[in-house]
Tab-separated table of C-alpha atoms and ligand atoms in Angstrom:
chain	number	residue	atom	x	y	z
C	1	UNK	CA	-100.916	26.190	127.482
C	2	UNK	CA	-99.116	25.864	130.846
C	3	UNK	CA	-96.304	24.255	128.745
C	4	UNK	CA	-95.754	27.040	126.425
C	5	UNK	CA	-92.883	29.968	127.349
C	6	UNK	CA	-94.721	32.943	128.567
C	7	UNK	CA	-95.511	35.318	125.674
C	8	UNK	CA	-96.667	38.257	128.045
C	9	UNK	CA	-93.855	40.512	128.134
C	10	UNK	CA	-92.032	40.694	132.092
C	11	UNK	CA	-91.235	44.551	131.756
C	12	UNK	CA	-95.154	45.216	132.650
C	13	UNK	CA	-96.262	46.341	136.002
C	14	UNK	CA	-98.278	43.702	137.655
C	15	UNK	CA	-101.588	45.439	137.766
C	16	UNK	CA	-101.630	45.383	134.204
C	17	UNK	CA	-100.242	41.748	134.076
C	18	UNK	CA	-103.388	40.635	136.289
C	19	UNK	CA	-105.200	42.161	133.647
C	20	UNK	CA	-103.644	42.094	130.178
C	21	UNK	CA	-102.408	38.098	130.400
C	22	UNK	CA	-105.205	36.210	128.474
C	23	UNK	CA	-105.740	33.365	126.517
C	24	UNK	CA	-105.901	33.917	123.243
C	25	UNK	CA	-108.771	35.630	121.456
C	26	UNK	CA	-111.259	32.778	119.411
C	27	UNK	CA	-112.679	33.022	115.966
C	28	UNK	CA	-115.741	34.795	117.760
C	29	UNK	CA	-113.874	38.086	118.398
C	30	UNK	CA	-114.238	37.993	122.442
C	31	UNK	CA	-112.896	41.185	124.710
C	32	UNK	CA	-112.930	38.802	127.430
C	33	UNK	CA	-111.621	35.012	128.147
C	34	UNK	CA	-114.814	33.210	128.000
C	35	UNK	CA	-115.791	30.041	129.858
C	36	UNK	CA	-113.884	26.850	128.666
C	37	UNK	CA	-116.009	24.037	130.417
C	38	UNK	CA	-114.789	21.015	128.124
C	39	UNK	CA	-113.493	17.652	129.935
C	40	UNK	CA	-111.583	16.702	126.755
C	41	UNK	CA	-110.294	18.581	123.143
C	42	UNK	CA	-110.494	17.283	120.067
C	43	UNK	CA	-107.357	16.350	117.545
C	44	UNK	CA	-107.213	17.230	114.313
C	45	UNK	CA	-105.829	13.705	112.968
C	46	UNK	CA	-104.471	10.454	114.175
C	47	UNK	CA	-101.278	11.770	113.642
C	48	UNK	CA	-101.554	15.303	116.088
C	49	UNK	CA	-102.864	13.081	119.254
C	50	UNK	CA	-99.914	10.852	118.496
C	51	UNK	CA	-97.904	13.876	119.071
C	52	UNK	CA	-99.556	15.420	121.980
C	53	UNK	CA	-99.399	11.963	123.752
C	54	UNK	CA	-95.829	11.787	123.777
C	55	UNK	CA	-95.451	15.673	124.344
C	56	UNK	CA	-93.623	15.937	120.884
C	57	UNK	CA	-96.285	18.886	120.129
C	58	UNK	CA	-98.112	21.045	123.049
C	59	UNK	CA	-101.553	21.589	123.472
C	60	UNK	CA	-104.968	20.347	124.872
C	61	UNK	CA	-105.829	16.995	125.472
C	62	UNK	CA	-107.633	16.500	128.480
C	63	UNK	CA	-109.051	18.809	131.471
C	64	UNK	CA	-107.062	17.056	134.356
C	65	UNK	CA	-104.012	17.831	132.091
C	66	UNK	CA	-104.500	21.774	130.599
C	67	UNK	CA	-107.727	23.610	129.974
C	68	UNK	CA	-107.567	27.644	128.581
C	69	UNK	CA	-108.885	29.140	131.818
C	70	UNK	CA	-107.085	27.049	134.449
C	71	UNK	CA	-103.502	28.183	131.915
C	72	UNK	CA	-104.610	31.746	132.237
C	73	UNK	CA	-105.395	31.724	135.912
C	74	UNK	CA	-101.751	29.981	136.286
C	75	UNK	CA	-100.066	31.925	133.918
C	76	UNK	CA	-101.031	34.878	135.696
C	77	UNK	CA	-100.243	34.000	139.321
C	78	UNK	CA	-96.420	32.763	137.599
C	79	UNK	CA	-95.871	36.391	135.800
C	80	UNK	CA	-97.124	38.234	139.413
C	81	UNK	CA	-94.589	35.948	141.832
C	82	UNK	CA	-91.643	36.316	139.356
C	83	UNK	CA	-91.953	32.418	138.927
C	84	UNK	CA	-91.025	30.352	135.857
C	85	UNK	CA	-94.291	28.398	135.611
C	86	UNK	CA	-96.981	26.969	137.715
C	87	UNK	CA	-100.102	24.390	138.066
C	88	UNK	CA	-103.688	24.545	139.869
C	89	UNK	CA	-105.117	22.969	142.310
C	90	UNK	CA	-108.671	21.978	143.246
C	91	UNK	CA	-107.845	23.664	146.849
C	92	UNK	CA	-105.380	25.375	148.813
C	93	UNK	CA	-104.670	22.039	150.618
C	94	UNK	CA	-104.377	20.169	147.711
C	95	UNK	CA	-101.584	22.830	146.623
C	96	UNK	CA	-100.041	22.306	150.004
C	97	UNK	CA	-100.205	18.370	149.713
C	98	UNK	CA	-98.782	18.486	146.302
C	99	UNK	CA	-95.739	21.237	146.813
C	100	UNK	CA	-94.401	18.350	148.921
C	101	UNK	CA	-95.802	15.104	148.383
C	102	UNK	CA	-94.346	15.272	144.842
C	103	UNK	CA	-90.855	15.688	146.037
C	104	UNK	CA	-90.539	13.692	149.636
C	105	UNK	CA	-89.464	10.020	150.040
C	106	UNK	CA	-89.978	7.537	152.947
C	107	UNK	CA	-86.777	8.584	155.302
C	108	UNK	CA	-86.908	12.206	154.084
C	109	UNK	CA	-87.703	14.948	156.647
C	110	UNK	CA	-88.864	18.616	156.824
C	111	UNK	CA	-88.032	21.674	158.762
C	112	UNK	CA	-91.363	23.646	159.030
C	113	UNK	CA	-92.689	27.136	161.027
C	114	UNK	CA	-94.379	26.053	164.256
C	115	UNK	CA	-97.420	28.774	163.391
C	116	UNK	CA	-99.331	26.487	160.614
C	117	UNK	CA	-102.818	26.766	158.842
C	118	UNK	CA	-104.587	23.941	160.960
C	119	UNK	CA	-104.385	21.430	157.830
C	120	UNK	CA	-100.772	21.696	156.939
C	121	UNK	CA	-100.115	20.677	160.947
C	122	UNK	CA	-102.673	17.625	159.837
C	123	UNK	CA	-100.307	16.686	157.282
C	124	UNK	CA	-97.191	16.432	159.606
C	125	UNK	CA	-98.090	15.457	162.537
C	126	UNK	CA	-100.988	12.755	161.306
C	127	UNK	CA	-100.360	12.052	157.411
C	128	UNK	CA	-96.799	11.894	156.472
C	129	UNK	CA	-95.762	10.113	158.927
C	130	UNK	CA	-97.971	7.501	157.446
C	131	UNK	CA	-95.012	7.131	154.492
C	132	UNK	CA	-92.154	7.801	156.548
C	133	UNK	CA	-91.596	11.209	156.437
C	134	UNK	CA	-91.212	13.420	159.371
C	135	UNK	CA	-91.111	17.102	160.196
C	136	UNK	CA	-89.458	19.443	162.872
C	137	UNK	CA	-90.948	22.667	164.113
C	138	UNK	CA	-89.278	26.129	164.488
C	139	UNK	CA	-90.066	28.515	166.201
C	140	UNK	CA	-91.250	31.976	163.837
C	141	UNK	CA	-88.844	33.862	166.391
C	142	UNK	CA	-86.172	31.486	165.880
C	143	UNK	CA	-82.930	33.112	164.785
C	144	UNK	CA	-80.987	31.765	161.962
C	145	UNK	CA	-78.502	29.652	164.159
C	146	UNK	CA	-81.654	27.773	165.497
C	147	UNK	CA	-82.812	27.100	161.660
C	148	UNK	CA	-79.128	26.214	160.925
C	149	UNK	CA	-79.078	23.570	164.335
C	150	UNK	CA	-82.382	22.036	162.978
C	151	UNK	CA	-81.627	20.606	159.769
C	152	UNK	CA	-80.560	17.472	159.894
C	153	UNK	CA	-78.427	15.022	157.229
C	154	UNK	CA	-82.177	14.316	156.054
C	155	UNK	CA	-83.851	17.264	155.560
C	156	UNK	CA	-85.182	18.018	151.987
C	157	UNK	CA	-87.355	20.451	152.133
C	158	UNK	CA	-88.454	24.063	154.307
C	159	UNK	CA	-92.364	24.522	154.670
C	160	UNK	CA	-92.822	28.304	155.891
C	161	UNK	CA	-96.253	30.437	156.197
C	162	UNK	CA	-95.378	34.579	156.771
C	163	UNK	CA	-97.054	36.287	158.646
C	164	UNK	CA	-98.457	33.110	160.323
C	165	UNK	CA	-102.184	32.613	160.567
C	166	UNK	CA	-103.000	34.054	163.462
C	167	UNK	CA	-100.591	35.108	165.041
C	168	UNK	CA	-98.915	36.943	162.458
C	169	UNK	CA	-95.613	36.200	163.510
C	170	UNK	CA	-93.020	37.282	160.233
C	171	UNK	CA	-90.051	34.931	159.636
C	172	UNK	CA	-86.899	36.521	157.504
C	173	UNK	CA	-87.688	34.968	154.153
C	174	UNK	CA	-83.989	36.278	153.032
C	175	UNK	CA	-82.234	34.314	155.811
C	176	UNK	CA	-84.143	31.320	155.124
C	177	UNK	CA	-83.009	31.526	151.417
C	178	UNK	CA	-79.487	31.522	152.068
C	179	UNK	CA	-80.061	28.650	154.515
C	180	UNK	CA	-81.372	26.755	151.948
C	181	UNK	CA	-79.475	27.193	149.284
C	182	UNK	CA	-75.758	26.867	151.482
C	183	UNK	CA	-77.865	23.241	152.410
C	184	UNK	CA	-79.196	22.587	148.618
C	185	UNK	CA	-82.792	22.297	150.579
C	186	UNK	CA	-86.088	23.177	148.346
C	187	UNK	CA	-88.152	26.030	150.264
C	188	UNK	CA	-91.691	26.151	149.853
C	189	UNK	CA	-93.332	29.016	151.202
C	190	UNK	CA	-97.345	29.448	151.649
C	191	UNK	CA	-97.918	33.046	150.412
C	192	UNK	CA	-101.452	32.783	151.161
C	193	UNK	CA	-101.831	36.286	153.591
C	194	UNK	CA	-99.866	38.367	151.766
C	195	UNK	CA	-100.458	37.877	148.059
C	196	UNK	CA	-97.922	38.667	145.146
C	197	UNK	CA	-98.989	42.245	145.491
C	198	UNK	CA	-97.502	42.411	149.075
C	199	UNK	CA	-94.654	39.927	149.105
C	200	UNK	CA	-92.649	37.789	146.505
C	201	UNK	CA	-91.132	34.738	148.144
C	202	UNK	CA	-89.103	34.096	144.741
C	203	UNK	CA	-87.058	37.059	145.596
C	204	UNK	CA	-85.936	35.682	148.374
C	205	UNK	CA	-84.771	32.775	147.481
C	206	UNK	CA	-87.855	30.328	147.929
C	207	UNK	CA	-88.304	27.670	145.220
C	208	UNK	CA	-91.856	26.927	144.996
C	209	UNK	CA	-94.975	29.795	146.225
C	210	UNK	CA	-97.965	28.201	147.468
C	211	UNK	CA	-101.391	29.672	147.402
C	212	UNK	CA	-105.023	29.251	148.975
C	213	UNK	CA	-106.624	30.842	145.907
C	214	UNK	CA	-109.668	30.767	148.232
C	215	UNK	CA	-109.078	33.427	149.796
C	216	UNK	CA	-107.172	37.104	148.533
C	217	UNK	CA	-107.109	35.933	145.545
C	218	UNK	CA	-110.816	35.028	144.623
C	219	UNK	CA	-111.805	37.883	147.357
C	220	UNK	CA	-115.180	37.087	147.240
C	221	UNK	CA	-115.600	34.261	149.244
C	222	UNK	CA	-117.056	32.133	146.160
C	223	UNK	CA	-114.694	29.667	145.582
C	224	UNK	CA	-111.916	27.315	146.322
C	225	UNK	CA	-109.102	27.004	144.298
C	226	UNK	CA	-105.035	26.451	144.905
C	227	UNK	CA	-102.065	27.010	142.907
C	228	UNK	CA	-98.202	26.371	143.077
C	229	UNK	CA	-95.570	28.427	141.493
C	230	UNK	CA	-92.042	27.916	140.893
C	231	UNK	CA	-89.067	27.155	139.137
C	232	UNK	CA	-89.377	25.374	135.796
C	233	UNK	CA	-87.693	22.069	136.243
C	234	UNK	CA	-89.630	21.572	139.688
C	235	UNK	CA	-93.068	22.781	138.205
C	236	UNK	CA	-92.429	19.683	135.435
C	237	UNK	CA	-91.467	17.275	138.421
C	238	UNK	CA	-94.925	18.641	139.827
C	239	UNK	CA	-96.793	18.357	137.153
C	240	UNK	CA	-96.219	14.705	136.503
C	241	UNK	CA	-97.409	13.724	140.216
C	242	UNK	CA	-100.801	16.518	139.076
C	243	UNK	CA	-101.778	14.589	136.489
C	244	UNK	CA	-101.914	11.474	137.881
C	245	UNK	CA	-103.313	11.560	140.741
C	246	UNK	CA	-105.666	14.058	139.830
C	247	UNK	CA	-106.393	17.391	142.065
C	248	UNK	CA	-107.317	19.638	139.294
C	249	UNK	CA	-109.143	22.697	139.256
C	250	UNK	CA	-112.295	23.316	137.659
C	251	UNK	CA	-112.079	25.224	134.823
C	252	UNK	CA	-115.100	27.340	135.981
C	253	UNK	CA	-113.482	27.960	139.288
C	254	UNK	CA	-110.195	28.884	137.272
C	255	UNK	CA	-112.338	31.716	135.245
C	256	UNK	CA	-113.428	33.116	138.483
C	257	UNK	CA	-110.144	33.450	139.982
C	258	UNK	CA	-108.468	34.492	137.257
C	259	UNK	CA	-111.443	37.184	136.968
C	260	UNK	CA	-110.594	38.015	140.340
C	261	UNK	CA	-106.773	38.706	139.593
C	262	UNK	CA	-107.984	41.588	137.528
C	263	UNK	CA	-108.853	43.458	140.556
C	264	UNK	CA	-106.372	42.096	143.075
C	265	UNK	CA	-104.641	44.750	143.039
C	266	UNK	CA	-107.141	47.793	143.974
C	267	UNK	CA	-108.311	44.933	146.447
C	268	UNK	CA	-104.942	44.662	148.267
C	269	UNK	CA	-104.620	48.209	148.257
C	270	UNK	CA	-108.285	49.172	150.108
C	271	UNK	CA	-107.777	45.465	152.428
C	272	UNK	CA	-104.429	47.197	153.737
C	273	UNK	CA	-105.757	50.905	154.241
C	274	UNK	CA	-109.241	49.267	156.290
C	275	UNK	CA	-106.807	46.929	158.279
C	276	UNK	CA	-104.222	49.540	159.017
C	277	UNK	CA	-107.081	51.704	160.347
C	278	UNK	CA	-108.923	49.699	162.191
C	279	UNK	CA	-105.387	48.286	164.150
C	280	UNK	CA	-104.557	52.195	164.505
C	281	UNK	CA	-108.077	53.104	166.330
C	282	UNK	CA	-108.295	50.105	168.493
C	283	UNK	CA	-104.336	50.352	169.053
C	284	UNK	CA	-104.961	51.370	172.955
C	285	UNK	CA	-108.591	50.661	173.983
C	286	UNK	CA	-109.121	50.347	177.036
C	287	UNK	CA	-110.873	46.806	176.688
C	288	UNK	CA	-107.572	45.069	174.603
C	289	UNK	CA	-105.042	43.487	176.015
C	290	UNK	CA	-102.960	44.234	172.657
C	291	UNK	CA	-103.782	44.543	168.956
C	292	UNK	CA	-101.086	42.638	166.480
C	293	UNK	CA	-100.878	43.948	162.940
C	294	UNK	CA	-97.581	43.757	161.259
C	295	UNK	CA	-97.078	47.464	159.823
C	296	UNK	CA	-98.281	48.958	163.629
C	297	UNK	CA	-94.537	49.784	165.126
C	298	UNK	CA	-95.609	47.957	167.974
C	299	UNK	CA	-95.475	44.553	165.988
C	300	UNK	CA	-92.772	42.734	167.598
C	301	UNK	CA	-91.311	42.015	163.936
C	302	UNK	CA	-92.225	45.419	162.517
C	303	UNK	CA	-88.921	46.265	161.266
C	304	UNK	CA	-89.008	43.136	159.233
C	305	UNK	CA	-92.415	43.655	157.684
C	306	UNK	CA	-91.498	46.987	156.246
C	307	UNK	CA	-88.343	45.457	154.329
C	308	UNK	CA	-90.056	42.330	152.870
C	309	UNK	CA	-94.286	43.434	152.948
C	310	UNK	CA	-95.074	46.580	150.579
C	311	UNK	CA	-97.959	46.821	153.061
C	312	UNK	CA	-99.529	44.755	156.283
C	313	UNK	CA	-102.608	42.808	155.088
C	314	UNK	CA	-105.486	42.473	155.563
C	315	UNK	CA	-105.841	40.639	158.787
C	316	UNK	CA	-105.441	42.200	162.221
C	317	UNK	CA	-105.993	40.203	165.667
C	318	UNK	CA	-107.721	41.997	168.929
C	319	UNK	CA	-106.633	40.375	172.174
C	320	UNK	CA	-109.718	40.755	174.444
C	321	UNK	CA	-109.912	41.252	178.347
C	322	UNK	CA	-111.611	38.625	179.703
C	323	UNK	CA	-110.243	35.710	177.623
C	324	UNK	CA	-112.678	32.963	176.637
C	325	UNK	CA	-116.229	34.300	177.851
C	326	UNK	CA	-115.414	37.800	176.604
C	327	UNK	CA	-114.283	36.652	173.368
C	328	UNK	CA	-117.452	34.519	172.862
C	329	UNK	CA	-120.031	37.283	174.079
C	330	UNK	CA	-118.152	39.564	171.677
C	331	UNK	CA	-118.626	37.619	168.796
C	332	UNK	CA	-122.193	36.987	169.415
C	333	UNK	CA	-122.251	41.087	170.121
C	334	UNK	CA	-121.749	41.754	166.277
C	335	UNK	CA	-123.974	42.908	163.657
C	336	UNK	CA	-122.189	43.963	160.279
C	337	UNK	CA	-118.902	41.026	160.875
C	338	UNK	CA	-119.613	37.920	159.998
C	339	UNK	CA	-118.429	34.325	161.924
C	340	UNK	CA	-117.242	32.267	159.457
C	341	UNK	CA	-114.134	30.535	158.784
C	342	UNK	CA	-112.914	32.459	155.953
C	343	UNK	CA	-110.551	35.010	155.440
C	344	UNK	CA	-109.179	37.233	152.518
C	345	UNK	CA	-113.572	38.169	151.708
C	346	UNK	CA	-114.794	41.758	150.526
C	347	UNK	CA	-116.572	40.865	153.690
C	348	UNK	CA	-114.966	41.461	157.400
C	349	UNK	CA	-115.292	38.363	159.246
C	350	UNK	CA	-114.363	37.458	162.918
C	351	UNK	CA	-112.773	34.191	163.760
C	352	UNK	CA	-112.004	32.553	167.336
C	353	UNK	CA	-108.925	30.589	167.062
C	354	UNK	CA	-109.196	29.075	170.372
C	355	UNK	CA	-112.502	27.177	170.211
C	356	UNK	CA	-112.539	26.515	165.995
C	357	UNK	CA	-109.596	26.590	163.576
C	358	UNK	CA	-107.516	25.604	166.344
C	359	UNK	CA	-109.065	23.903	168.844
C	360	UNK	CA	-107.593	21.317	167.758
C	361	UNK	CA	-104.069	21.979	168.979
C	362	UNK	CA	-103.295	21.408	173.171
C	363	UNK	CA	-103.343	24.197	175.282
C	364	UNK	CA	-99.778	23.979	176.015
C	365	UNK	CA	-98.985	23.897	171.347
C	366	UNK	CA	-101.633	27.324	171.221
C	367	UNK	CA	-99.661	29.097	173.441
C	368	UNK	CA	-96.544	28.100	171.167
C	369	UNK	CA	-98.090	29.534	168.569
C	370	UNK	CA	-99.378	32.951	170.606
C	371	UNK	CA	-102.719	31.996	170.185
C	372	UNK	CA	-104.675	32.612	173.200
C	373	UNK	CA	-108.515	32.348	174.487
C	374	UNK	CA	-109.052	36.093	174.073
C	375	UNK	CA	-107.543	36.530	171.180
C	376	UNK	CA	-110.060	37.446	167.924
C	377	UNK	CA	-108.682	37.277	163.762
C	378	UNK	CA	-110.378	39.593	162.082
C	379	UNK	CA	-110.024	39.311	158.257
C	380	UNK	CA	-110.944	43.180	157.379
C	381	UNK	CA	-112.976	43.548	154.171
C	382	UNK	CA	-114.039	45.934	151.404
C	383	UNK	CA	-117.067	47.605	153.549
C	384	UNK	CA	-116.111	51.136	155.014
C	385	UNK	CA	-113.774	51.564	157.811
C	386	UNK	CA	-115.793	53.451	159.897
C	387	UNK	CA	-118.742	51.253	159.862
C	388	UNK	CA	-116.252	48.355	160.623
C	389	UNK	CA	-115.150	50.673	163.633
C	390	UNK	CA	-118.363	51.281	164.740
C	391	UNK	CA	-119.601	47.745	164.801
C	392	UNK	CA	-116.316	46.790	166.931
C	393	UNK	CA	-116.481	49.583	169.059
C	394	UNK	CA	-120.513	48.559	169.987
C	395	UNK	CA	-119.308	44.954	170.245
C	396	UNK	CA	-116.747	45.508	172.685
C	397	UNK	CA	-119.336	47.698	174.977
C	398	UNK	CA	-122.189	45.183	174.615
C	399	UNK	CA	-119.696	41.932	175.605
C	400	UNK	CA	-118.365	44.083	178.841
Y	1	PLP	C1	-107.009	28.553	153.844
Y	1	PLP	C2	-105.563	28.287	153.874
Y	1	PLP	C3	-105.038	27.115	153.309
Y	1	PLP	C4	-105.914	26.031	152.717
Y	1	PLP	O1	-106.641	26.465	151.621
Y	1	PLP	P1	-108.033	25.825	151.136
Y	1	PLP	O2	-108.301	26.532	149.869
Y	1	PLP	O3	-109.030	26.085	152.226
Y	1	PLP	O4	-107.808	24.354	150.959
Y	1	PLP	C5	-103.664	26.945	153.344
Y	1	PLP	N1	-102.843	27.867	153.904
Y	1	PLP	C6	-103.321	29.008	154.463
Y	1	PLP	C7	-102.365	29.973	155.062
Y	1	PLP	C8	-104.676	29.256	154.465
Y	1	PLP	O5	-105.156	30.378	155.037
């Protein structure tokens, strides 16, 4: 139960946490967690569902509430970001919604990173203003005296993404820490890119870790799930707002991701060596303009990544010559990538920020965000490196 102290012991390495944290074994003997689809749970008398109403006892009552495999899936994601506790979400925007819709007020404002999954930006420029609640961009380049000058007697809360999607721009997750704790603000980071196995926002200071379980974390492009993890007394602020309004995660979707954490780590490991490889080879071709991937030293922020990234991800953008039209014949050019929206898949896939996840944004906010009409994300998958080379390389002669 989500309520329950942690009984896996912390001292384990997180590969075997991913694997070893399970709920526990039923009268029919089972190696693994099976499949808990039940809306509600039963009580044993009049007198237990007394109890479990008014949280005297813990335990089951009602899917929207706790289920088995959503508490494993959670429990696990808490143990890997250091975090006291955590809750699921139905999707990765839903996670978003709730890390701050649960704590903001009318009048209250935010300080967030300019570079923003296309949704988030949604929510601040279009939703909460709807209740009174407004935001302020920062640059990801900004230095800590420009983060200092933007908060104002308002500000409750700092909404970061690092590396940014896509321009994987890194912001100094240490210096926003001590910014927000010398200004008692709440920061929220979206770990989404990296993944506990790369970088651990707790450590830095942040208060709440937000995930798109969609993506790294299920790694199969199946299916879409979020979760929040944090410290305990905001988790139980959190969990109130969950469980009445409602964005819970299907406990079938739960199974699969926490399925999925078992192998996160391996995962992580060959996404990092493909993307590393690929950003190496195509590094200075002759038909780039640049290639951006945080652990290349020519990353404007590479420094940074080494000291808070154990390795650079699995995305890597190309920069085409030729901007627009180039980018466009390349894409239709490929035959082993896919073009799909998704990222974090055993898959490759190419995505065109310009004319799809951010089209969306004026020419004049892309640039802001160093996304420009050449420029192609490429989520590198599980398939091997040199047949993602190869299928690159003949893309970028055939779209000359
Ligand atoms: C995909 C994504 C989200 C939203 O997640 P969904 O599961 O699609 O709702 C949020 N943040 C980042 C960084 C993402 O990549």
């Amino acid at each position: 139960m989500a309520d329950q102290p942690h009984r896996t012991p912390r001292t384990l390495h997180p590969e075997t946490l991913a694997i070893r944290t399970q709920t526990p074994r039923s009268a029919e003997r089972e190696h693994s967690t099976p499949l808990y689809l039940t809306s509600s749970f039963v009580f044993d008398d009049a007198e237990q569902a007394r109890a479990l109403f008014t949280e005297e006892e813990q335990g089951n009552i009602y899917s929207r509430y706790s289920n088995p495999n959503t508490d494993e899936f959670v429990r696990k994601m808490a143990l890997l970001e250091g975090a006291d506790d955590g809750i699921a979400f139905a999707s990765g925007m839903a996670a978003v919604f709730g890390s701050m819709a649960a704590f903001l007020r009318s009048g209250d404002h935010v300080l967030a990173s300019r570079a923003l999954f296309g949704s988030t930006h949604q929510l601040f420029t279009k939703l909460f203003p709807r209740w009174g609640i407004t935001a302020t961009y920062v640059d990801a380049d900004a230095s800590a005296d420009a983060w200092e000058a933007a908060v104002q007697p308002s500000t409750k809360l700092v909404f970061v993404e690092t590396p940014s999607n896509p321009g994987l721009a890194l912001i100094d997750l240490d210096m926003l820490g001590q910014l927000c704790a010398a200004h008692e603000l709440m920061l929220v980071v979206d770990n989404c890119f990296t993944t506990p196995m790369l970088q651990q926002p707790m450590k830095h200071g942040a208060h709440l870790v937000v995930h798109s379980a969609t993506k790294f974390i299920d790694g199969q492009g199946r299916v879409l799930g979020g979760v929040v993890v944090g410290n305990a007394d905001l988790i139980t602020e959190l969990r109130f707002f969950i469980r009445h309004t409602g964005p819970a995660l299907s406990p079938f979707n739960a199974w699969v991701l926490s399925k999925s954490l078992e192998t996160l780590s391996v995962r992580m490991e060959r996404h990092c060596a493909n993307a590393l490889a690929i950003a190496t080879h195509f590094e200075d071709h002759a038909e780039l303009d640049f290639v951006r991937y945080p652990f290349l030293a020519s990353h404007a922020d590479h420094a940074l990544a080494v000291r808070q990234m154990s390795a650079g991800g699995g995305i890597v953008v190309l920069e085409l010559k030729g901007g627009l039209d180039r980018a466009r014949r390349f894409i239709d050019a490929l035959e082993l990538l896919s073009h799909t929206p998704n990222l974090g898949d055993v898959r490759s896939i190419v995505t065109h920020p310009t004319s799809t996840t951010h089209s969306k944004l004026s020419e004049a906010e892309r640039v802001q965000v160093g996304i420009v009409p050449g420029m192609i994300r490429v989520s590198v998958g599980l398939e091997h490196r040199d047949d993602l080379i190869a299928d690159i390389e003949q893309a970028l002669e055939r779209s000359k």
